[in-house]
XYZ file of C-alpha atoms in Angstrom:
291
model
C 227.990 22.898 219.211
C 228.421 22.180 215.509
C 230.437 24.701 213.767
C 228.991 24.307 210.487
C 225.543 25.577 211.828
C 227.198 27.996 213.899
C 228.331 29.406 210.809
C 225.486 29.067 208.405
C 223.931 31.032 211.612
C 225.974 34.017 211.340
C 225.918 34.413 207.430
C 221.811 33.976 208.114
C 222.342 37.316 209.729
C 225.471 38.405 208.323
C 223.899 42.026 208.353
C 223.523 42.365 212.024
C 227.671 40.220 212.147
C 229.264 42.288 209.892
C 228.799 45.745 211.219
C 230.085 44.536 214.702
C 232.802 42.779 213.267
C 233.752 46.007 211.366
C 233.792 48.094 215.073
C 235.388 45.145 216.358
C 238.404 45.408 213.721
C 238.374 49.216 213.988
C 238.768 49.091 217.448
C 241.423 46.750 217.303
C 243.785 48.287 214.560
C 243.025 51.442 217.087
C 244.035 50.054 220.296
C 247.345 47.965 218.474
C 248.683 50.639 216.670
C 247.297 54.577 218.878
C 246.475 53.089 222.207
C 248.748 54.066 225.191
C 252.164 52.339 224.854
C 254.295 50.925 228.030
C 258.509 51.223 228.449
C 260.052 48.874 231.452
C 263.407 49.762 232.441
C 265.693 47.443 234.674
C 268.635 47.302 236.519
C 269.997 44.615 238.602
C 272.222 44.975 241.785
C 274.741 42.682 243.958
C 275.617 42.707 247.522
C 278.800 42.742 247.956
C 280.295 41.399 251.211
C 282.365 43.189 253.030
C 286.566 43.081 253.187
C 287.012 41.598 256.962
C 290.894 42.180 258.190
C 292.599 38.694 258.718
C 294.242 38.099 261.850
C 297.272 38.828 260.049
C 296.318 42.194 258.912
C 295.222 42.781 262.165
C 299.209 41.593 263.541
C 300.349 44.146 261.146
C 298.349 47.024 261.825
C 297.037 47.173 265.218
C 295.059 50.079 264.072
C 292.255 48.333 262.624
C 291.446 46.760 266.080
C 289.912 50.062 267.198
C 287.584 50.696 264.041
C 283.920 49.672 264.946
C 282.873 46.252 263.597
C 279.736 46.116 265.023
C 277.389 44.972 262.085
C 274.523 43.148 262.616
C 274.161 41.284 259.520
C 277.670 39.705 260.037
C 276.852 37.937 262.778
C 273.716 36.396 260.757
C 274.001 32.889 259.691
C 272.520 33.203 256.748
C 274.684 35.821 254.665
C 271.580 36.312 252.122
C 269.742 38.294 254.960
C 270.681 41.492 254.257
C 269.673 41.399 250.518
C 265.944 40.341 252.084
C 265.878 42.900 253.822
C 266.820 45.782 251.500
C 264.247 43.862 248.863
C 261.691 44.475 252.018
C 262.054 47.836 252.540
C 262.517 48.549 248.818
C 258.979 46.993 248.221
C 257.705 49.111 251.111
C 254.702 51.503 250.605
C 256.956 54.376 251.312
C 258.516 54.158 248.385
C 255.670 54.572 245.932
C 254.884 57.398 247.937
C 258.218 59.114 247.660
C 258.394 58.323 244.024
C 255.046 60.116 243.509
C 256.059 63.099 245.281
C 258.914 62.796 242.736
C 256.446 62.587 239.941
C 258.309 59.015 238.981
C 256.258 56.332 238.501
C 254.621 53.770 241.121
C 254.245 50.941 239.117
C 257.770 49.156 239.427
C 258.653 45.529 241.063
C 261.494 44.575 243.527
C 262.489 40.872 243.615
C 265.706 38.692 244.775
C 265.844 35.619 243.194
C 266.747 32.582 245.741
C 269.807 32.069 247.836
C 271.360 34.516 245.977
C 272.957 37.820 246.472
C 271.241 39.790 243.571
C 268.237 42.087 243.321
C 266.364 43.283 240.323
C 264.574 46.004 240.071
C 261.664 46.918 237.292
C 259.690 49.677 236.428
C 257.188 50.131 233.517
C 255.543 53.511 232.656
C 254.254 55.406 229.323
C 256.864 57.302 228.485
C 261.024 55.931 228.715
C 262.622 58.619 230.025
C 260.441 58.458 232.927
C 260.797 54.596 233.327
C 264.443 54.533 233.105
C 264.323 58.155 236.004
C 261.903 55.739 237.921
C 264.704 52.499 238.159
C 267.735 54.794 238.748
C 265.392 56.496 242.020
C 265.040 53.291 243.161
C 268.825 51.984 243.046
C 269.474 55.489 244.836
C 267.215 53.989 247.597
C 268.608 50.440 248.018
C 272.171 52.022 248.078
C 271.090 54.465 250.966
C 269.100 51.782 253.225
C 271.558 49.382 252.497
C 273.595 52.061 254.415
C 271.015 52.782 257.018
C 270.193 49.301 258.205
C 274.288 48.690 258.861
C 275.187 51.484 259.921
C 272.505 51.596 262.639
C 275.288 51.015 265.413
C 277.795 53.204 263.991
C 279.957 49.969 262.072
C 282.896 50.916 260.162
C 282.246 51.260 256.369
C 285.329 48.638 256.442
C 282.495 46.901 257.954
C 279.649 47.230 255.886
C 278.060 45.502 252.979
C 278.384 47.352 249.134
C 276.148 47.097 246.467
C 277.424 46.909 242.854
C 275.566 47.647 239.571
C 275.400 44.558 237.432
C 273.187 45.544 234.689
C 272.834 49.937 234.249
C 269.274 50.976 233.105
C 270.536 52.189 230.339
C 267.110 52.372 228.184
C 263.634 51.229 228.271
C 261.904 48.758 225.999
C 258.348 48.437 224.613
C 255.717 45.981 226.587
C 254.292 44.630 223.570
C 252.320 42.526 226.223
C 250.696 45.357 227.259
C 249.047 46.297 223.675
C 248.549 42.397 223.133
C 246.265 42.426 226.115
C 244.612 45.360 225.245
C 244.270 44.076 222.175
C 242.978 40.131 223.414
C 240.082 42.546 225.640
C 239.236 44.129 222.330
C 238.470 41.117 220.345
C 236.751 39.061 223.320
C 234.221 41.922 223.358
C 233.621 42.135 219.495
C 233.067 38.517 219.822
C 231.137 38.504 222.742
C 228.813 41.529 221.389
C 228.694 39.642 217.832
C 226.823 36.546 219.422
C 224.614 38.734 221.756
C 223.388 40.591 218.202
C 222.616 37.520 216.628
C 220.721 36.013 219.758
C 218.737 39.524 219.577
C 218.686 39.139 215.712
C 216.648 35.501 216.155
C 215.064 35.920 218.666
C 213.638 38.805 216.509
C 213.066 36.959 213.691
C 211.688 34.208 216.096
C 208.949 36.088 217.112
C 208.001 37.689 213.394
C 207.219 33.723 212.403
C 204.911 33.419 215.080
C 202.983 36.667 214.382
C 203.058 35.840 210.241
C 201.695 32.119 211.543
C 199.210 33.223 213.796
C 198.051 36.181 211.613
C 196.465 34.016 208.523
C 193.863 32.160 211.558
C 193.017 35.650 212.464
C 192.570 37.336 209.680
C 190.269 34.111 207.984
C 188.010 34.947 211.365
C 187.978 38.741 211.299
C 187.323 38.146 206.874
C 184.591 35.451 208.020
C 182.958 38.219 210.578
C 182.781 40.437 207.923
C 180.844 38.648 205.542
C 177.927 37.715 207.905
C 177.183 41.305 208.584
C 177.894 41.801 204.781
C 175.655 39.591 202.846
C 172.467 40.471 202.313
C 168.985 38.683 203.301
C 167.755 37.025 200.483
C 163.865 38.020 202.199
C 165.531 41.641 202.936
C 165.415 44.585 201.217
C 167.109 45.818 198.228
C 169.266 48.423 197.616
C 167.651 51.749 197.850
C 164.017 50.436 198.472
C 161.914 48.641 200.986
C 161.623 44.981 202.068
C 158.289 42.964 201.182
C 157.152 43.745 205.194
C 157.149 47.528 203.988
C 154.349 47.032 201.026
C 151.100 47.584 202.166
C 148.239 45.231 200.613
C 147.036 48.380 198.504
C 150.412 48.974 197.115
C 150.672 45.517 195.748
C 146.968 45.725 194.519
C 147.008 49.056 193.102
C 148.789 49.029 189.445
C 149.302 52.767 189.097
C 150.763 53.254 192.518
C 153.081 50.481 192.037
C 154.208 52.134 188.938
C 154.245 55.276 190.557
C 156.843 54.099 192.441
C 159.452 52.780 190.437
C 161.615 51.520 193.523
C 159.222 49.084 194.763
C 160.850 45.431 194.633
C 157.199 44.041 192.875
C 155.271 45.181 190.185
C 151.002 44.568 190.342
C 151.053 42.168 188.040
C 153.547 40.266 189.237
C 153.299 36.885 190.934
C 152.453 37.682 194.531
C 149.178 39.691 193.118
C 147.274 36.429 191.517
C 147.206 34.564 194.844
C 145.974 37.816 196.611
C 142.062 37.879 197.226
C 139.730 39.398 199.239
C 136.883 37.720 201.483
C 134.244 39.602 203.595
C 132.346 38.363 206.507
C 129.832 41.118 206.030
C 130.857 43.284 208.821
C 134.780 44.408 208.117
C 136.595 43.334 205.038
C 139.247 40.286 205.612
C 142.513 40.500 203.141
C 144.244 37.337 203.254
C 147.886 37.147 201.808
C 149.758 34.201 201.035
C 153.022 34.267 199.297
């Protein structure tokens, strides 16, 4: 596609381009700067591993042999479980429900990164109060199944894993992404409805050539048609009188009734009354006529 004729093509209908490229600019300063705005909060959280007595704490107070150690995530080999788990159960369809019932909003991520002991936790909404309401809900939640899921054979909280705040939602910040993709659909479509205009626009035009090329054959036919029925015989008759069939012999031989009539085409003395003669054959008279 050359863009030099793609361009002379769209100043050849600039008037069709330029009103959609007006809406198109409208729309955009519209959706940038009114549209619907988005605020993500975030807050990040670490497990904590538990304080296990030594054996020499245990030598010094005996005590601590009869709380309940009976946590299944310590015996795991891989000391990252737990955070999986609580990321699981955070991510859960449960808890979009319970934050709707809240009135919080449902649009929020959970992730761990890997082999580590951290989870972050996102949520995005219109409004910032109600993002940063949204990410504090959640941390509520991973603190209380973090409880649930080690605490499920009555361990010790000497016992247990802790979570600890690393980064506090403190506010929310703007998605600018979110009003540059609004923005990216916006523009797409103006160009998108800019190139279907000027297809319609030529194709159009396309089809006003071919009527002003095949009109000039027509109208030479329908102009030709009208002259055959409009020129007169040269043998017919004139204007306002009769043809040379009408005239009678008489008429032609009679003087005074030619003058008579004034809108006779011949006059008595003209030329077609010399060769005009009369024979008989003694029974009926025989008027020959030759012209």
């Amino acid at each position: 596609m050359d863009p030099v004729a793609v361009i002379k093509t769209l100043w050849h209908h600039k008037f069709v381009v330029l009103p959609v490229l007006l809406v198109t600019v409208l729309a955009a300063v519209y959706v940038y700067s009114f549209a619907p705005r988005s605020y993500e909060a975030k807050a990040t959280y670490a497990i904590v591993n538990p304080k296990i007595p030594t054996a020499l704490e245990l030598e010094k107070n005996p005590a601590l042999n009869l709380l309940n150690s009976d946590n299944p995530y310590l015996r795991s080999a891989d000391s990252s479980l737990i955070a999986q788990v609580v990321g699981t159960r955070l991510n859960d369809d449960t808890t979009g429900d319970a934050l709707q019932r809240e009135g919080l909003s449902t649009d929020f991520t959970v992730q761990r990164p890997p082999a580590s002991f951290l989870i972050e936790i996102a949520a995005a909404s219109d409004s910032k109060d109600k993002a940063v309401a949204t990410v504090k809900a959640l941390g509520s939640r991973l603190e209380a199944d973090l409880l649930a899921i080690q605490s499920i054979n009555g361990a010790h909280e000497r016992f247990l894993y802790t979570s600890l705040m690393v980064a506090a939602p403190d506010n929310a910040t703007e998605q600018f992404s979110s009003r540059l993709r609004s923005l990216i659909v916006v523009l797409v479509a103006g160009i998108v409805l800019t190139f279907g205009a000027v297809s319609i626009a030529r194709g159009l035009e396309t089809s006003r050539v071919r009527a002003r090329a095949a009109s000039p054959a027509g109208e030479r036919n329908k102009t030709s048609r009208r002259k055959d029925h409009q020129d007169p015989d040269p043998n017919g008759p004139a204007a306002g009188g009769p043809g040379l069939d009408e005239l009678t012999i008489q008429e032609i031989l009679t003087p005074a009734q030619a003058g008579r009539r004034a809108e006779r085409p011949f006059a008595a003395n003209g030329p077609l009354s010399e060769p005009l003669r009369s024979t008989s054959n003694g029974k009926s008279p025989v008027k020959e006529t030759s012209a």
